[in-house]
Amino acid sequence: MQGIDLSTVRNIGIAAHIDAGKTTTTERILFYTGRKHKLGETHEGAATMDWMEQERERGITITSAATTCFWGDCLINIIDTPGHVDFTVEVERSMRVLDGAVSVFCAVGGVEPQSETVWRQADKYGVPRIAFVNKMDRVGADFSAVVAQMRKRLGAKAVPIQIPIGVEDGFSGMVDLVNRKAIIYDDTLGTEFHTADIPPQLEEEAEIARLEMLEMLADYDDEMMELYLEGSEIPVEMIKRVIRKATIGLDIVPVLCGSAFKNKGVQPLLDAVVAYLPSPLDMPHIVAVDPDDTSNEIEVKAAANEPFAALAFKIMVDPFVGRLAFCRIYSGHIESGMSVYNPNTRRSERVGRILRMHANKREEMDGAQAGLIVAIPGLKQVRTGDTLCDEKRPVLLENLTFPEPVISLSVEPMSKADQIKLAKGLEALSEEDPTFRVSVNEDTGQTLISGMGELHLEIIVDRLRREFSVEVKVGRPQVAYREAIRKPARAQGKFVRQTGGKGQYGDVVLEIEPLAGGSGFEWEDRIVGGAVPKEYIPAAQ
Ligand code: GDP
């Protein structure tokens, strides 16, 4: 197997508040990296980043796949990070497998509550970031206000390495403060642009911004500080080296600007990804645990000659290839035909094919080494969060725990004939998403779906319809309780106890007993839909 120089690999996520422009920015990245024929195509193919139609309709991204593209000599894997708060677990999982991220902000909305959530998660996992202030063409866009918000609300040491040229309708490019050059866009597709001298009206502003940038950077490098204090010219290569070092060290966040929609600023953003975000080699070794004794830690090294270990961070059902396990390889290498051990199931499975997903095609690979991300079709036992490893060195890369679902709904197919299709669909969806559960309530016989919020379940129902062609009726779960049927007309029942407490999915099982003298009662287990009658509800419990 031919190895790849890992210093040229970037595993990145694009994180953003809904509507900030994550999808558009990703689309443009895929366009400029030449993996897409024309703009707008991203959403048409099945193997694209946002392959679910509904994501576009709803304006949210909920799948977490990986797409490979090339920029210059670099291989960039874009790991899709979900933006909706209901899917925090998915966001966290994707944070674990990426090495760096691009945080997209809206130049008008700035730092919004959800940008804060995503930011904190990236902090938690120590993910180095660069920021892209998007939508500079919109009315009300304000680059420096967003930079100020990043500093104040996120506590980030935001260091602009560009300033915009013009704003709103007049936004035409940016000043590259590192190279002291203007980048001017000439055509609406953004493929044509040229570098020029900084426009005279921006010279002073750019000089002040550049000095501010150098002052902040000098804090992280003694040699640079010396030159800065002497007032000497600081070489461009040194500036780049220090930005890279301070970004990877989580000390600073370089800030760029642009308008993804108007095709401006995406190529410099890609250059910055390559220049400043870490390669897998820059990342610390991972500490795994022994599956038989989780107190025993094992260091997993990102070298190709180490035993194989990979994390299956996403299971997806691809409409053409079927079940796909997206894996980040942490050590060793994988080849087709190899057998991999899953310590969670204690079983081995054979790897048939290894794929790399591009925006518009799937690439068959013979093998892949540590640091890379691949998709493996055909693994039946693997679930999200499982480790795949060498049987001779079993490791658990992580013990992921998922929160309990907070809401349940009952589902039944519109047509009885669809029962099997429904079961298949639910099984596939629950394998893909560990926060989504399916159960059958023993008392009511109802199929219940449980998840992290109403939107989460709405999306599941929508996916059942689109991907599995099953229309379902959705309702509140029914409540099961034993109801006493009054025989002598005047006998009354009284609430005795709630058997088994509150059921796992919010169902309540109540037991009602006749009052003294109420002989002649007959018990009947009845399933009654809707709320428990008031008289059966204990006053205080
Ligand atoms: P996401 O929810 O973060 O994925 O955001 P999208 O990429 O779907 O963008 C949300 C909306 O903002 C869409 O209507 C885009 O067309 C629009 N949009 C994205 N980027 C820009 C931009 O640079 N300028 C303007 N004016 N609109 C943009």
mmCIF file of N, CA and C and ligand atoms in Angstrom, residues 16-25 50 56 59-61 134-138 258-262, ligand 1:
data_model
loop_
_atom_site.group_PDB
_atom_site.id
_atom_site.type_symbol
_atom_site.label_atom_id
_atom_site.label_comp_id
_atom_site.label_asym_id
_atom_site.label_seq_id
_atom_site.Cartn_x
_atom_site.Cartn_y
_atom_site.Cartn_z
ATOM 1 N N ALA A 16 -21.032 25.806 12.398
ATOM 2 C CA ALA A 16 -21.698 27.098 12.310
ATOM 3 C C ALA A 16 -23.075 27.058 12.926
ATOM 4 N N HIS A 17 -23.558 28.212 13.228
ATOM 5 C CA HIS A 17 -24.939 28.412 13.613
ATOM 6 C C HIS A 17 -25.774 28.185 12.354
ATOM 7 N N ILE A 18 -26.980 27.659 12.518
ATOM 8 C CA ILE A 18 -27.857 27.467 11.361
ATOM 9 C C ILE A 18 -28.008 28.780 10.618
ATOM 10 N N ASP A 19 -27.916 28.717 9.302
ATOM 11 C CA ASP A 19 -28.129 29.887 8.463
ATOM 12 C C ASP A 19 -26.904 30.773 8.286
ATOM 13 N N ALA A 20 -25.816 30.465 8.986
ATOM 14 C CA ALA A 20 -24.626 31.314 8.842
ATOM 15 C C ALA A 20 -23.991 31.103 7.466
ATOM 16 N N GLY A 21 -24.312 29.942 6.851
ATOM 17 C CA GLY A 21 -23.785 29.704 5.510
ATOM 18 C C GLY A 21 -22.862 28.502 5.434
ATOM 19 N N LYS A 22 -23.037 27.576 6.335
ATOM 20 C CA LYS A 22 -22.179 26.385 6.333
ATOM 21 C C LYS A 22 -22.336 25.587 5.034
ATOM 22 N N THR A 23 -23.596 25.354 4.658
ATOM 23 C CA THR A 23 -23.844 24.555 3.454
ATOM 24 C C THR A 23 -23.274 25.241 2.224
ATOM 25 N N THR A 24 -23.535 26.536 2.112
ATOM 26 C CA THR A 24 -23.050 27.282 0.944
ATOM 27 C C THR A 24 -21.514 27.271 0.914
ATOM 28 N N THR A 25 -20.904 27.487 2.059
ATOM 29 C CA THR A 25 -19.439 27.498 2.107
ATOM 30 C C THR A 25 -18.887 26.118 1.715
ATOM 31 N N ASP A 50 -24.696 17.170 1.949
ATOM 32 C CA ASP A 50 -26.043 17.272 2.490
ATOM 33 C C ASP A 50 -26.974 16.485 1.609
ATOM 34 N N ARG A 56 -32.006 20.745 3.280
ATOM 35 C CA ARG A 56 -32.047 22.004 2.551
ATOM 36 C C ARG A 56 -33.349 22.735 2.882
ATOM 37 N N GLY A 59 -33.097 23.925 6.325
ATOM 38 C CA GLY A 59 -31.947 24.775 6.578
ATOM 39 C C GLY A 59 -31.072 24.256 7.709
ATOM 40 N N ILE A 60 -31.109 22.962 7.966
ATOM 41 C CA ILE A 60 -30.186 22.435 8.959
ATOM 42 C C ILE A 60 -29.447 21.231 8.395
ATOM 43 N N THR A 61 -28.337 20.935 8.995
ATOM 44 C CA THR A 61 -27.545 19.819 8.534
ATOM 45 C C THR A 61 -27.479 18.813 9.665
ATOM 46 N N ASN A 134 -18.779 35.251 7.108
ATOM 47 C CA ASN A 134 -19.456 35.096 5.813
ATOM 48 C C ASN A 134 -20.516 36.184 5.632
ATOM 49 N N LYS A 135 -21.091 36.246 4.458
ATOM 50 C CA LYS A 135 -22.186 37.172 4.134
ATOM 51 C C LYS A 135 -21.764 38.636 4.210
ATOM 52 N N MET A 136 -20.497 38.914 3.822
ATOM 53 C CA MET A 136 -20.029 40.303 3.836
ATOM 54 C C MET A 136 -20.797 41.167 2.837
ATOM 55 N N ASP A 137 -21.519 40.516 1.922
ATOM 56 C CA ASP A 137 -22.279 41.266 0.903
ATOM 57 C C ASP A 137 -23.647 41.701 1.426
ATOM 58 N N ARG A 138 -24.031 41.219 2.615
ATOM 59 C CA ARG A 138 -25.400 41.529 3.069
ATOM 60 C C ARG A 138 -25.503 42.892 3.728
ATOM 61 N N GLY A 258 -15.548 36.936 3.844
ATOM 62 C CA GLY A 258 -15.934 36.641 2.472
ATOM 63 C C GLY A 258 -17.434 36.570 2.313
ATOM 64 N N SER A 259 -17.830 36.120 1.153
ATOM 65 C CA SER A 259 -19.228 35.875 0.880
ATOM 66 C C SER A 259 -19.289 34.598 0.055
ATOM 67 N N ALA A 260 -19.634 33.518 0.732
ATOM 68 C CA ALA A 260 -19.665 32.236 0.029
ATOM 69 C C ALA A 260 -20.660 32.307 -1.118
ATOM 70 N N PHE A 261 -21.799 32.914 -0.842
ATOM 71 C CA PHE A 261 -22.871 32.978 -1.836
ATOM 72 C C PHE A 261 -22.430 33.764 -3.069
ATOM 73 N N LYS A 262 -21.693 34.840 -2.870
ATOM 74 C CA LYS A 262 -21.208 35.651 -3.995
ATOM 75 C C LYS A 262 -19.835 35.175 -4.468
HETATM 76 P P1 GDP B 1 -26.374 26.779 6.887
HETATM 77 O O1 GDP B 1 -27.687 26.638 7.592
HETATM 78 O O2 GDP B 1 -25.322 27.347 7.799
HETATM 79 O O3 GDP B 1 -25.921 25.563 6.160
HETATM 80 O O4 GDP B 1 -26.597 27.965 5.823
HETATM 81 P P2 GDP B 1 -26.804 27.934 4.243
HETATM 82 O O5 GDP B 1 -25.504 27.767 3.548
HETATM 83 O O6 GDP B 1 -27.913 27.020 3.903
HETATM 84 O O7 GDP B 1 -27.230 29.463 4.032
HETATM 85 C C1 GDP B 1 -28.369 30.008 4.622
HETATM 86 C C2 GDP B 1 -28.913 31.087 3.712
HETATM 87 O O8 GDP B 1 -27.984 32.167 3.615
HETATM 88 C C3 GDP B 1 -29.172 30.606 2.303
HETATM 89 O O9 GDP B 1 -30.326 31.237 1.835
HETATM 90 C C4 GDP B 1 -27.941 31.080 1.543
HETATM 91 O O10 GDP B 1 -28.206 31.314 0.188
HETATM 92 C C5 GDP B 1 -27.632 32.372 2.260
HETATM 93 N N1 GDP B 1 -26.197 32.697 2.212
HETATM 94 C C6 GDP B 1 -25.150 31.867 2.474
HETATM 95 N N2 GDP B 1 -23.997 32.529 2.316
HETATM 96 C C7 GDP B 1 -24.318 33.787 1.959
HETATM 97 C C8 GDP B 1 -23.539 34.943 1.640
HETATM 98 O O11 GDP B 1 -22.317 34.943 1.644
HETATM 99 N N3 GDP B 1 -24.250 36.060 1.317
HETATM 100 C C9 GDP B 1 -25.601 36.097 1.288
HETATM 101 N N4 GDP B 1 -26.187 37.250 0.964
HETATM 102 N N5 GDP B 1 -26.346 35.040 1.557
HETATM 103 C C10 GDP B 1 -25.724 33.889 1.890
#
